[in-house]
XYZ file of N, CA and C in Angstrom:
870
model
N 130.657 145.868 185.339
C 130.268 147.708 184.772
C 129.375 148.293 185.945
N 129.024 148.907 186.084
C 128.108 149.215 187.474
C 127.044 149.652 186.239
N 125.677 149.184 186.313
C 124.427 149.127 185.402
C 123.762 150.361 184.647
N 124.019 152.055 185.668
C 123.759 153.226 184.462
C 124.536 153.458 183.575
N 126.287 153.167 183.999
C 127.391 152.964 182.866
C 126.994 152.227 181.475
N 126.717 150.834 182.033
C 126.721 150.410 180.545
C 125.068 150.343 180.557
N 124.157 150.891 181.243
C 123.044 151.241 179.855
C 123.301 152.151 178.558
N 124.455 153.496 179.485
C 125.223 154.259 178.434
C 125.925 154.023 177.484
N 126.513 152.945 177.422
C 127.365 152.214 176.663
C 126.658 151.544 175.010
N 125.392 150.719 175.995
C 124.383 150.555 175.349
C 124.186 151.337 174.384
N 123.302 152.780 174.537
C 122.757 153.684 173.943
C 123.994 154.389 172.876
N 125.002 153.454 173.187
C 126.708 155.159 172.811
C 126.368 153.703 171.157
N 127.192 152.509 171.778
C 126.377 151.428 171.005
C 125.449 151.241 169.485
N 124.654 151.931 169.934
C 123.341 151.243 169.266
C 122.829 150.237 169.049
N 122.886 149.584 170.400
C 122.133 147.922 169.934
C 121.433 147.960 170.035
N 120.050 149.314 170.899
C 118.728 149.619 171.087
C 118.065 149.492 168.755
N 119.473 149.233 168.288
C 118.784 149.230 166.778
C 118.091 147.915 166.231
N 116.676 147.599 166.431
C 116.406 145.508 165.400
C 116.244 146.248 163.870
N 116.420 145.606 163.490
C 115.233 144.744 162.204
C 114.227 145.972 161.636
N 114.474 145.984 160.426
C 113.179 146.670 159.838
C 112.275 146.190 160.424
N 110.668 147.240 160.041
C 109.536 146.107 160.913
C 108.683 145.090 159.618
N 109.005 145.287 159.078
C 108.027 143.839 157.961
C 109.976 142.652 157.515
N 110.787 142.869 158.586
C 112.003 141.537 158.871
C 111.871 141.736 160.400
N 110.670 140.794 160.605
C 111.573 140.879 162.410
C 110.253 139.021 162.596
N 110.724 138.713 163.504
C 110.135 136.920 163.637
C 109.236 137.289 165.239
N 108.072 137.810 165.424
C 106.830 138.010 166.103
C 107.542 137.287 167.585
N 108.314 135.925 167.512
C 109.036 135.622 169.387
C 109.417 136.472 169.952
N 110.707 137.362 169.433
C 110.917 138.843 169.920
C 110.070 139.479 170.406
N 108.721 140.290 169.662
C 107.759 140.568 170.311
C 108.579 141.608 172.319
N 108.451 140.488 172.928
C 108.846 140.485 174.589
C 109.777 141.673 174.332
N 110.543 140.869 173.438
C 112.862 142.416 173.897
C 111.776 143.630 172.761
N 110.954 143.937 172.845
C 111.104 145.712 171.883
C 110.531 146.307 172.360
N 110.462 147.628 172.832
C 110.293 148.706 173.428
C 109.008 149.666 172.186
N 110.142 149.428 171.011
C 108.596 150.045 170.081
C 109.334 150.109 168.651
N 108.945 150.793 167.442
C 109.270 151.685 166.285
C 109.389 152.956 166.062
N 110.298 153.105 165.365
C 110.896 154.318 165.425
C 111.554 154.644 163.644
N 110.527 155.316 162.981
C 110.815 154.891 161.053
C 111.103 154.025 160.583
N 109.915 152.974 161.142
C 110.416 152.004 160.521
C 111.458 150.704 160.718
N 112.331 151.382 162.120
C 112.781 150.439 162.847
C 111.891 149.677 163.696
N 112.431 148.915 164.463
C 112.618 148.317 165.446
C 112.986 148.514 166.506
N 112.567 149.315 168.133
C 113.613 149.729 169.015
C 113.590 149.022 169.466
N 115.044 147.981 170.642
C 115.054 146.712 171.470
C 114.840 147.389 173.095
N 114.169 147.042 173.849
C 114.901 147.099 175.044
C 115.610 147.120 175.725
N 116.699 148.405 175.753
C 117.893 148.150 176.263
C 118.149 147.625 177.880
N 116.891 147.741 178.387
C 116.164 147.700 180.178
C 116.574 146.154 180.040
N 116.074 145.240 179.094
C 115.380 144.046 178.788
C 116.670 143.678 178.018
N 117.906 144.215 177.475
C 119.409 144.065 177.496
C 119.851 143.386 178.492
N 120.478 144.531 178.749
C 121.174 145.084 180.145
C 120.539 143.991 181.279
N 119.796 143.019 181.442
C 120.323 142.466 182.567
C 119.831 141.127 181.392
N 119.992 140.787 180.476
C 120.321 139.783 179.710
C 121.741 139.160 180.398
N 122.422 141.108 180.234
C 123.995 140.944 179.738
C 124.341 140.359 181.006
N 123.590 140.630 182.204
C 124.479 140.859 183.430
C 124.291 139.366 184.079
N 122.744 138.705 183.566
C 122.987 136.941 183.640
C 123.955 136.088 183.227
N 123.665 136.481 181.854
C 124.443 135.380 180.489
C 126.403 135.840 181.187
N 126.322 136.982 181.523
C 128.332 137.083 182.573
C 127.995 136.128 183.073
N 127.306 136.242 184.432
C 127.197 135.422 185.724
C 126.981 133.764 184.870
N 126.415 133.250 184.235
C 127.033 132.082 183.557
C 127.870 132.045 182.869
N 128.436 132.856 182.464
C 129.803 132.149 181.217
C 130.993 132.427 182.871
N 131.169 133.365 183.212
C 131.395 133.946 184.871
C 131.664 132.467 186.023
N 130.846 132.138 185.850
C 130.911 130.162 186.746
C 131.079 129.359 186.565
N 131.512 129.534 184.306
C 131.615 128.473 183.982
C 133.183 128.128 183.869
N 133.441 129.752 183.863
C 134.516 129.790 183.334
C 136.382 129.850 184.902
N 134.652 129.311 186.208
C 135.736 129.734 187.155
C 135.852 128.511 187.640
N 134.455 127.514 187.694
C 135.042 125.598 187.347
C 135.636 125.349 186.231
N 136.990 125.695 185.399
C 137.635 125.413 184.628
C 136.963 124.610 182.759
N 136.048 124.961 182.692
C 135.267 125.288 181.630
C 135.561 125.994 180.341
N 135.712 126.172 179.623
C 136.165 126.178 178.314
C 133.999 126.566 177.728
N 134.715 128.545 176.884
C 133.638 128.410 175.748
C 133.913 129.024 174.818
N 133.355 128.202 173.416
C 133.396 128.711 172.204
C 132.598 129.930 171.687
N 133.557 130.998 171.031
C 132.711 132.139 170.674
C 132.883 131.831 169.318
N 131.802 131.882 168.932
C 131.346 132.098 167.577
C 130.830 133.076 166.087
N 131.101 133.431 165.138
C 130.654 135.078 164.508
C 131.591 134.951 163.603
N 130.389 134.084 162.339
C 130.982 134.178 160.903
C 130.518 135.161 160.351
N 129.728 135.772 160.758
C 129.704 137.415 159.768
C 130.664 138.687 159.731
N 131.283 138.558 158.730
C 131.877 140.493 157.980
C 132.313 141.160 159.529
N 131.097 141.892 160.142
C 131.657 142.517 160.867
C 132.484 141.869 162.337
N 131.796 140.969 162.370
C 131.622 139.920 164.240
C 133.262 139.193 163.448
N 133.830 138.679 162.641
C 135.496 137.698 162.561
C 136.414 138.099 163.225
N 136.954 139.605 162.802
C 137.929 140.262 164.298
C 137.794 140.318 165.884
N 136.560 140.490 166.107
C 136.120 140.676 167.270
C 136.043 139.729 167.795
N 136.003 138.693 167.157
C 135.752 137.651 168.153
C 136.572 137.377 168.066
N 138.122 136.789 167.004
C 139.338 136.738 167.332
C 139.937 136.771 168.339
N 140.027 138.645 168.447
C 140.555 138.525 169.322
C 140.283 139.013 170.495
N 138.839 139.023 171.257
C 138.578 138.881 171.802
C 138.447 137.701 172.083
N 138.107 136.744 171.837
C 138.611 134.762 172.535
C 140.372 134.778 172.799
N 141.199 135.872 171.578
C 142.190 135.160 172.385
C 142.730 136.031 173.327
N 141.886 137.023 173.797
C 142.405 137.979 175.091
C 141.696 136.873 175.688
N 140.706 136.346 176.415
C 139.988 135.601 177.270
C 139.959 134.619 177.918
N 141.525 134.167 176.293
C 141.723 132.641 176.258
C 140.520 131.481 176.184
N 139.990 131.928 175.189
C 138.924 130.676 174.963
C 139.693 130.194 173.400
N 138.027 129.136 172.496
C 138.224 128.822 171.457
C 136.772 129.931 170.651
N 137.784 129.246 169.351
C 136.117 130.843 168.466
C 136.513 130.023 167.075
N 135.152 130.628 166.670
C 135.387 130.088 164.909
C 134.584 131.723 164.291
N 136.177 132.225 163.264
C 135.077 133.375 162.524
C 135.457 133.196 161.836
N 135.088 132.032 160.582
C 135.234 132.162 159.524
C 134.466 131.411 158.098
N 134.593 130.149 158.858
C 132.836 129.103 158.065
C 132.873 128.578 159.681
N 131.385 127.961 159.875
C 131.021 126.752 160.797
C 131.460 125.129 159.880
N 131.719 124.605 160.151
C 131.994 123.329 159.393
C 131.172 121.972 159.779
N 130.343 122.653 159.322
C 128.857 120.988 159.520
C 130.022 120.264 160.350
N 128.820 119.598 161.509
C 129.316 118.587 162.678
C 130.966 118.904 163.388
N 130.874 119.929 163.092
C 132.140 121.269 163.969
C 131.990 120.445 165.794
N 131.237 120.096 165.948
C 130.538 119.921 167.422
C 129.776 117.568 167.437
N 128.887 118.085 166.669
C 128.303 116.328 166.479
C 129.094 115.600 165.750
N 129.814 116.312 165.053
C 131.315 114.749 165.088
C 132.441 115.745 165.016
N 132.442 115.802 166.026
C 134.070 115.969 166.936
C 134.910 114.686 166.897
N 134.865 114.246 166.348
C 136.403 113.184 165.862
C 136.718 113.761 164.571
N 136.317 114.057 163.452
C 136.214 114.311 162.531
C 137.482 115.244 162.704
N 136.440 116.166 162.519
C 137.031 117.739 162.821
C 138.613 117.230 163.740
N 138.739 117.282 165.018
C 140.258 116.549 165.319
C 141.069 116.052 163.798
N 140.810 115.009 163.804
C 141.132 114.301 162.524
C 141.506 115.744 161.385
N 140.432 116.570 160.858
C 141.722 117.591 160.304
C 142.575 118.142 160.530
N 142.603 118.487 161.756
C 143.194 119.148 162.473
C 144.417 118.787 162.695
N 144.196 116.740 163.122
C 145.537 116.767 162.634
C 146.368 116.455 161.292
N 145.328 116.537 160.267
C 145.907 116.340 158.776
C 146.707 117.450 158.598
N 147.011 118.935 159.274
C 146.917 120.470 159.122
C 148.513 120.552 159.512
N 148.324 119.578 160.631
C 149.941 119.611 161.573
C 150.801 118.547 161.000
N 150.480 117.633 160.160
C 150.793 116.914 159.411
C 151.775 117.717 158.692
N 150.894 118.364 157.357
C 150.802 119.459 156.733
C 151.995 120.523 156.996
N 151.847 120.896 158.148
C 153.171 122.356 158.468
C 154.001 121.582 159.663
N 154.018 120.109 159.113
C 155.650 119.731 159.769
C 156.368 118.700 158.596
N 155.505 118.972 157.427
C 156.025 118.141 156.083
C 157.018 120.234 155.678
N 155.813 121.296 156.278
C 156.612 122.351 155.324
C 158.037 122.689 155.702
N 158.430 122.515 157.522
C 158.916 122.735 158.483
C 160.500 121.543 158.241
N 159.785 120.565 158.146
C 160.967 119.277 157.500
C 161.761 119.427 156.593
N 161.237 120.779 155.488
C 161.688 120.333 154.044
C 160.978 119.345 153.112
N 160.943 118.539 153.857
C 160.054 117.611 152.812
C 159.126 117.951 152.122
N 158.395 118.709 151.908
C 157.338 119.861 151.097
C 157.993 120.413 149.127
N 159.002 120.976 150.187
C 160.406 121.459 149.389
C 161.262 120.070 148.102
N 161.308 119.451 148.610
C 161.065 118.159 147.686
C 161.013 117.122 146.779
N 159.565 118.160 146.576
C 157.927 117.792 146.657
C 158.212 118.931 144.623
N 156.579 118.073 143.431
C 156.548 118.483 142.691
C 156.488 120.205 143.144
N 156.586 121.369 142.179
C 156.421 122.747 142.503
C 154.320 122.447 142.191
N 153.819 121.847 141.622
C 152.341 121.423 141.937
C 152.091 120.516 143.017
N 152.211 119.794 143.172
C 152.233 119.421 144.915
C 152.599 119.432 145.673
N 153.678 121.084 145.761
C 153.516 121.051 146.441
C 152.751 122.607 146.782
N 152.370 122.954 146.132
C 150.898 124.270 145.621
C 149.638 123.342 145.908
N 149.933 122.078 146.030
C 147.978 121.670 146.723
C 147.875 122.147 147.889
N 149.533 121.884 148.485
C 149.504 121.087 149.241
C 149.027 122.338 150.971
N 150.053 123.194 149.942
C 149.777 124.676 150.780
C 148.855 124.788 150.679
N 148.329 125.365 149.624
C 146.705 125.567 149.669
C 145.224 124.669 150.583
N 146.013 123.986 150.739
C 145.089 122.037 151.841
C 144.934 123.307 153.325
N 146.629 123.744 153.638
C 146.632 124.388 154.706
C 146.849 124.770 155.133
N 146.467 126.130 154.256
C 145.821 127.256 153.950
C 144.014 127.419 155.345
N 143.308 126.640 153.239
C 142.588 126.568 154.289
C 141.847 125.773 155.182
N 142.679 124.821 155.737
C 142.088 124.017 157.136
C 142.745 125.528 158.346
N 143.718 126.106 158.347
C 144.153 126.516 159.391
C 142.961 128.312 159.044
N 142.643 128.303 157.762
C 142.061 129.192 158.087
C 140.278 129.189 158.752
N 140.104 127.847 158.371
C 138.609 126.851 159.089
C 138.538 126.352 160.767
N 140.085 126.058 160.631
C 140.007 125.220 162.705
C 140.894 126.086 163.363
N 141.671 127.652 162.993
C 142.457 128.295 163.476
C 142.103 128.536 165.383
N 141.320 128.156 165.430
C 140.517 128.795 166.676
C 139.865 127.544 167.296
N 140.245 126.358 167.080
C 140.000 124.949 167.492
C 141.003 124.332 167.929
N 141.881 125.033 167.307
C 143.154 123.659 166.925
C 143.964 123.011 168.451
N 143.746 123.671 169.320
C 143.383 123.061 170.443
C 142.755 122.458 171.603
N 141.449 122.747 170.436
C 140.515 122.488 171.324
C 140.349 120.304 171.666
N 140.573 119.804 172.376
C 140.550 118.337 173.255
C 139.250 117.375 173.344
N 138.218 118.548 173.828
C 137.378 118.176 174.147
C 135.928 119.157 173.581
N 134.952 118.860 174.377
C 133.507 119.492 173.696
C 133.717 120.919 174.830
N 133.369 122.356 174.439
C 133.392 122.767 175.471
C 131.949 123.336 176.133
N 131.987 123.983 177.508
C 131.480 123.928 178.265
C 129.668 125.272 177.923
N 129.653 125.772 177.274
C 129.042 126.993 176.511
C 129.430 127.656 175.772
N 129.195 127.946 174.673
C 129.065 128.892 173.529
C 128.361 129.680 173.646
N 128.903 131.075 173.510
C 128.855 132.112 172.673
C 128.655 132.292 171.252
N 127.104 133.061 170.948
C 127.107 133.456 169.176
C 126.216 134.249 169.324
N 127.734 135.568 167.238
C 126.654 136.112 167.822
C 126.020 136.083 165.928
N 124.603 136.639 166.339
C 123.925 136.012 165.520
C 123.596 134.595 164.940
N 122.245 134.670 165.886
C 121.913 133.528 166.405
C 120.886 132.662 164.489
N 120.898 134.171 164.166
C 119.575 133.220 162.801
C 120.839 132.912 162.187
N 122.129 133.482 162.246
C 123.792 133.364 160.732
C 124.267 131.400 161.178
N 124.024 131.971 162.680
C 124.830 130.972 163.232
C 123.823 129.169 164.173
N 122.858 129.061 162.579
C 121.753 128.182 163.045
C 122.161 126.821 163.285
N 122.813 126.086 162.766
C 123.829 124.815 162.449
C 124.686 124.921 163.723
N 125.355 125.859 163.996
C 126.098 125.879 165.268
C 125.399 125.680 166.423
N 123.935 126.329 166.291
C 123.580 126.248 167.368
C 122.608 125.261 168.468
N 122.274 124.653 166.296
C 121.054 123.226 166.818
C 122.277 122.102 167.184
N 123.286 122.096 167.327
C 124.960 121.287 166.874
C 124.890 121.517 169.054
N 124.597 122.598 169.645
C 125.455 123.009 170.645
C 123.734 122.051 171.158
N 122.776 122.494 170.949
C 121.574 122.367 172.114
C 121.557 120.752 171.815
N 122.136 119.560 170.546
C 122.224 118.689 170.487
C 122.652 117.534 171.859
N 124.178 118.034 171.922
C 125.039 117.990 173.269
C 124.918 118.509 174.028
N 123.519 119.773 174.296
C 123.443 119.385 175.588
C 124.368 121.389 176.061
N 124.508 121.894 175.549
C 125.654 122.592 175.431
C 124.754 123.847 175.760
N 125.150 124.445 176.579
C 123.914 126.006 177.020
C 124.814 127.249 175.917
N 124.164 127.819 175.357
C 124.197 128.287 174.275
C 123.907 130.155 174.584
N 124.899 130.693 174.651
C 124.483 132.446 175.271
C 124.312 132.777 173.775
N 123.554 133.704 173.213
C 123.705 134.183 172.242
C 123.038 135.904 171.361
N 124.299 137.053 171.232
C 123.398 138.772 170.460
C 122.091 137.780 169.344
N 120.689 138.302 170.399
C 119.714 138.336 169.144
C 119.262 139.149 168.899
N 118.751 139.308 167.257
C 118.131 140.807 166.649
C 116.504 140.430 166.579
N 116.181 141.367 165.832
C 114.744 141.053 166.199
C 114.496 140.310 164.827
N 114.973 139.942 164.047
C 114.767 138.790 162.700
C 114.867 137.558 163.295
N 116.066 137.364 164.846
C 116.153 135.605 164.620
C 114.662 135.240 166.424
N 114.846 133.914 165.435
C 114.130 133.172 166.646
C 114.830 132.764 167.903
N 114.107 133.389 168.987
C 114.986 133.106 170.247
C 114.512 131.724 170.959
N 114.115 130.751 170.890
C 113.772 129.860 171.464
C 114.777 128.630 171.384
N 115.350 127.938 170.764
C 116.881 128.013 170.865
C 117.925 128.197 171.518
N 117.697 128.946 172.033
C 118.854 130.374 172.783
C 118.559 129.706 174.615
N 119.693 130.109 175.093
C 119.171 129.615 177.097
C 119.110 131.208 177.258
N 120.453 131.744 176.921
C 120.535 133.283 177.639
C 120.715 133.824 176.353
N 119.297 134.549 176.213
C 119.380 135.960 174.940
C 119.352 136.561 174.969
N 120.415 137.785 174.117
C 120.460 139.249 174.482
C 120.262 139.835 173.126
N 118.763 140.809 174.262
C 117.866 140.751 172.297
C 119.058 142.736 171.912
N 119.609 142.508 170.739
C 120.228 143.452 170.334
C 120.670 143.650 169.078
N 121.273 144.298 168.411
C 121.654 145.234 167.511
C 123.213 143.882 166.790
N 122.971 142.640 166.422
C 124.371 142.320 166.065
C 124.299 143.069 164.390
N 124.687 143.290 163.179
C 125.044 144.136 162.316
C 126.148 145.210 162.597
N 125.730 145.850 163.581
C 126.428 146.604 163.780
C 128.160 146.731 164.343
N 129.592 147.457 163.576
C 130.639 147.209 164.089
C 130.533 147.346 166.358
N 130.313 148.129 166.542
C 130.383 149.084 167.921
C 129.156 148.079 168.526
N 127.879 148.029 168.143
C 127.100 146.915 168.806
C 128.019 145.505 168.932
N 128.280 144.955 168.075
C 128.804 143.641 168.334
C 130.492 143.698 169.695
N 130.931 144.932 168.916
C 132.188 144.825 170.171
C 132.593 144.902 171.492
N 130.486 145.571 171.810
C 130.300 146.109 172.839
C 130.573 144.677 173.624
N 129.337 144.286 173.513
C 128.680 142.720 173.899
C 129.269 142.003 173.948
N 130.438 142.342 172.943
C 131.250 140.456 172.752
C 132.229 140.946 174.228
N 133.172 142.700 174.185
C 134.062 142.997 175.252
C 133.748 142.354 176.659
N 132.085 142.363 176.283
C 131.873 142.073 178.292
C 131.530 141.229 178.337
N 130.932 140.058 177.384
C 131.247 138.811 177.843
C 132.624 138.364 177.756
N 133.436 138.719 176.819
C 135.151 138.004 177.335
C 135.606 138.578 178.422
N 134.843 139.939 179.226
C 135.611 140.141 180.832
C 135.236 139.340 181.639
N 134.196 138.975 181.141
C 133.346 138.359 182.693
C 134.077 136.659 182.399
N 133.804 135.986 181.129
C 134.932 135.108 181.143
C 136.122 135.225 181.267
N 136.516 136.371 181.590
C 138.210 136.360 181.626
C 138.852 136.118 183.216
N 137.112 137.393 184.353
C 137.804 136.942 185.304
C 137.609 135.492 185.583
N 136.433 135.498 185.594
C 136.064 133.607 185.891
C 137.631 132.720 185.751
N 138.240 133.118 184.448
C 139.269 132.206 184.009
C 140.821 132.813 185.791
N 140.565 133.631 185.674
C 141.614 133.957 186.432
C 140.972 133.517 187.906
N 139.845 133.657 188.427
C 139.439 133.170 189.479
C 140.043 131.215 189.367
N 139.762 131.019 188.760
C 140.052 129.385 188.563
C 141.378 129.256 188.631
N 142.524 130.397 187.690
C 143.882 129.870 188.468
C 144.712 129.926 189.525
N 143.979 131.187 189.945
C 144.493 131.439 191.187
C 143.566 129.895 192.132
N 142.438 129.331 192.268
C 141.982 128.401 192.827
C 143.544 127.286 192.803
N 143.894 126.904 191.243
C 144.733 126.247 191.344
C 146.167 126.119 191.527
N 146.396 127.707 191.390
C 147.796 128.229 192.366
C 147.337 127.450 193.551
N 146.904 127.625 194.838
C 146.500 127.610 195.827
C 146.436 126.591 196.019
N 145.572 125.132 195.390
C 146.526 124.264 195.506
C 147.530 123.402 195.703
N 147.958 124.001 194.390
C 149.416 123.949 194.399
C 150.106 123.417 195.242
N 149.931 125.619 196.233
C 150.653 125.603 197.256
C 150.527 125.336 198.458
N 149.619 124.311 198.706
C 149.297 124.009 199.563
C 149.484 122.155 199.439
N 149.211 121.628 198.166
C 150.033 120.885 197.984
C 151.755 120.457 198.461
N 152.480 121.521 198.312
C 153.758 121.839 198.249
C 153.779 121.499 199.715
N 152.943 122.434 200.722
C 153.351 122.398 202.029
C 152.887 121.505 202.485
N 152.388 120.589 202.574
C 151.360 119.167 203.204
C 152.695 118.241 202.791
N 153.825 118.915 201.644
C 154.166 117.423 201.266
C 155.753 118.320 201.820
N 156.504 118.806 201.984
C 157.178 119.756 203.290
C 157.256 119.383 204.230
N 156.226 119.081 204.771
C 155.965 119.291 206.197
C 156.238 117.575 206.613
N 155.856 116.797 205.782
C 156.655 115.304 205.490
C 157.390 115.185 206.131
N 158.394 115.556 204.657
C 159.523 115.640 204.510
C 161.000 116.161 205.672
N 160.200 117.239 206.106
C 160.312 117.699 208.026
C 160.064 116.570 208.826
N 159.356 115.248 208.956
C 158.993 114.472 209.818
C 160.330 113.486 209.088
N 160.433 112.595 208.265
C 161.161 112.057 207.681
C 163.103 112.512 208.292
N 163.188 113.307 207.672
C 164.684 114.609 209.328
C 164.212 113.343 210.150
N 163.806 114.255 210.909
C 163.060 114.312 212.150
C 163.535 112.695 213.021
N 162.587 112.107 211.777
C 162.698 110.469 212.104
C 164.119 110.054 211.696
N 164.772 110.540 211.280
C 166.334 109.873 211.158
C 167.095 110.838 211.898
N 166.616 111.755 212.056
C 168.642 111.903 213.724
C 168.031 111.287 215.052
N 165.777 110.492 214.765
C 166.205 109.477 216.211
C 166.775 108.276 215.967
N 166.842 107.395 215.057
C 167.376 106.549 214.205
C 168.237 106.931 215.016
N 169.283 108.121 214.922
C 170.977 108.147 214.919
C 171.228 107.996 216.108
N 170.482 108.199 216.900
C 170.257 108.540 218.257
C 170.380 107.348 218.886
N 169.048 106.606 218.965
C 168.885 105.410 218.924
C 170.371 104.344 218.940
N 170.736 104.402 217.700
C 172.042 103.883 217.515
C 173.152 103.877 218.191
N 173.129 105.592 218.346
C 174.164 106.279 219.046
C 174.125 105.209 220.833
N 173.094 105.537 220.962
C 172.796 104.675 222.243
C 173.375 103.432 223.181
N 172.220 102.786 222.354
C 173.182 101.252 221.040
C 174.348 100.677 221.499
N 175.430 101.505 221.206
C 177.128 101.469 220.798
C 177.228 101.770 222.210
N 176.788 102.337 222.882
C 177.603 103.299 224.112
C 177.620 101.743 225.043
N 176.473 101.306 225.224
C 176.023 100.204 226.010
C 176.676 99.344 225.623
N 177.458 98.616 224.554
C 177.815 97.623 224.270
C 179.249 98.255 224.286
N 179.755 99.748 225.134
C 180.781 99.735 225.007
C 181.360 100.074 226.597
N 180.690 100.288 227.446
C 180.433 99.919 229.084
C 180.023 98.558 228.973
N 180.097 97.668 228.531
C 180.008 95.831 228.456
C 181.429 95.985 228.415
N 182.462 96.571 227.381
C 183.531 95.697 228.030
C 183.849 95.780 228.793
N 185.049 94.894 229.384
C 185.963 94.974 231.045
C 187.058 96.247 230.250
N 186.748 96.908 231.163
C 187.841 98.563 231.659
C 189.100 98.261 231.194
N 189.846 97.588 231.968
C 191.768 96.971 232.011
C 192.239 96.835 230.530
N 191.746 96.020 229.504
C 191.730 95.425 228.719
C 191.491 96.376 227.244
N 192.929 96.378 226.669
C 192.709 96.980 224.805
C 191.503 96.844 225.046
N 191.289 98.251 223.617
C 190.093 97.660 222.952
C 189.630 97.123 221.909
N 190.447 96.917 221.002
C 190.745 96.178 219.871
C 190.663 94.263 221.289
N 190.975 94.060 221.937
C 191.052 93.308 222.209
C 189.634 93.109 223.272
N 189.484 94.325 223.556
C 188.051 94.548 224.823
C 186.811 93.747 222.763
N 186.760 94.628 222.238
C 185.637 94.011 221.091
C 186.276 92.744 220.144
N 187.434 91.934 220.484
C 187.308 91.059 220.369
C 186.540 89.692 222.031
N 186.657 90.083 223.135
C 186.450 89.681 223.963
C 184.610 89.226 223.362
N 184.003 90.660 223.347
C 182.769 90.833 222.759
C 182.126 89.807 221.916
N 183.290 89.889 220.649
C 182.844 88.294 219.161
C 182.229 87.653 220.525
N 184.456 87.249 220.904
C 183.598 85.498 221.306
C 182.844 85.195 222.015
N 182.166 86.276 223.006
C 180.988 85.921 224.134
C 179.755 85.450 223.114
N 179.813 86.114 222.149
C 178.613 85.865 220.978
C 178.925 84.835 220.981
């Protein structure tokens, strides 16, 4: 997105509206442009620069084959996170952050396996054979697990980066990422602590339009990186196939040479036979000589 267009979009989406002046974190002071009617106004020039920097990082991460986990559990962000994560092919958490989702990832994988087992029981008809009470209990368990783990079911290893909407609300997720050395990109409002965040995007994290704009821009950059990665993988596969094809060509050539050599040897053997003796008798004479 062109910078002038980006600035206009940020302004129209209300990304510059912060919290009330009485609800702020002094550490966000450097990102605040001023105050109007008791509301802090975010400096959109700094927001624009931050978005560009964050997008470059996430694009590079995705182009190297790394995965990004998108997190946004507040009501305004839930559906946006689901849609944009699905669009760019990345993992997401949009309902509830389960403690230890990253730091205790093996336990989360066990929960995912439990969900898969429950779904299998339902598909093969085993659940229908159980009592109504037991079947209802297992169904509720499956619904709950799916609600919380839907976006990370296919995540077989830790992500290379995390994007968060509302660093204050997702404090536990940010802490876990920091413990594991996973870089964090976050939309940070004027009431949040920016210190734990690696790539701070100062802006409104409450309005749906603001969240939608920032998350869609982030998803676009991830998608670009992902497409570049897939293209490089396709090129590598094509090159490997070409090399294999060249190798097969050499083998065909070798086979032809071998046939020619065998033909020459047979021709020499025939020349060594007496000319005035029938063919069958000639072969018998050659055998007797040997």
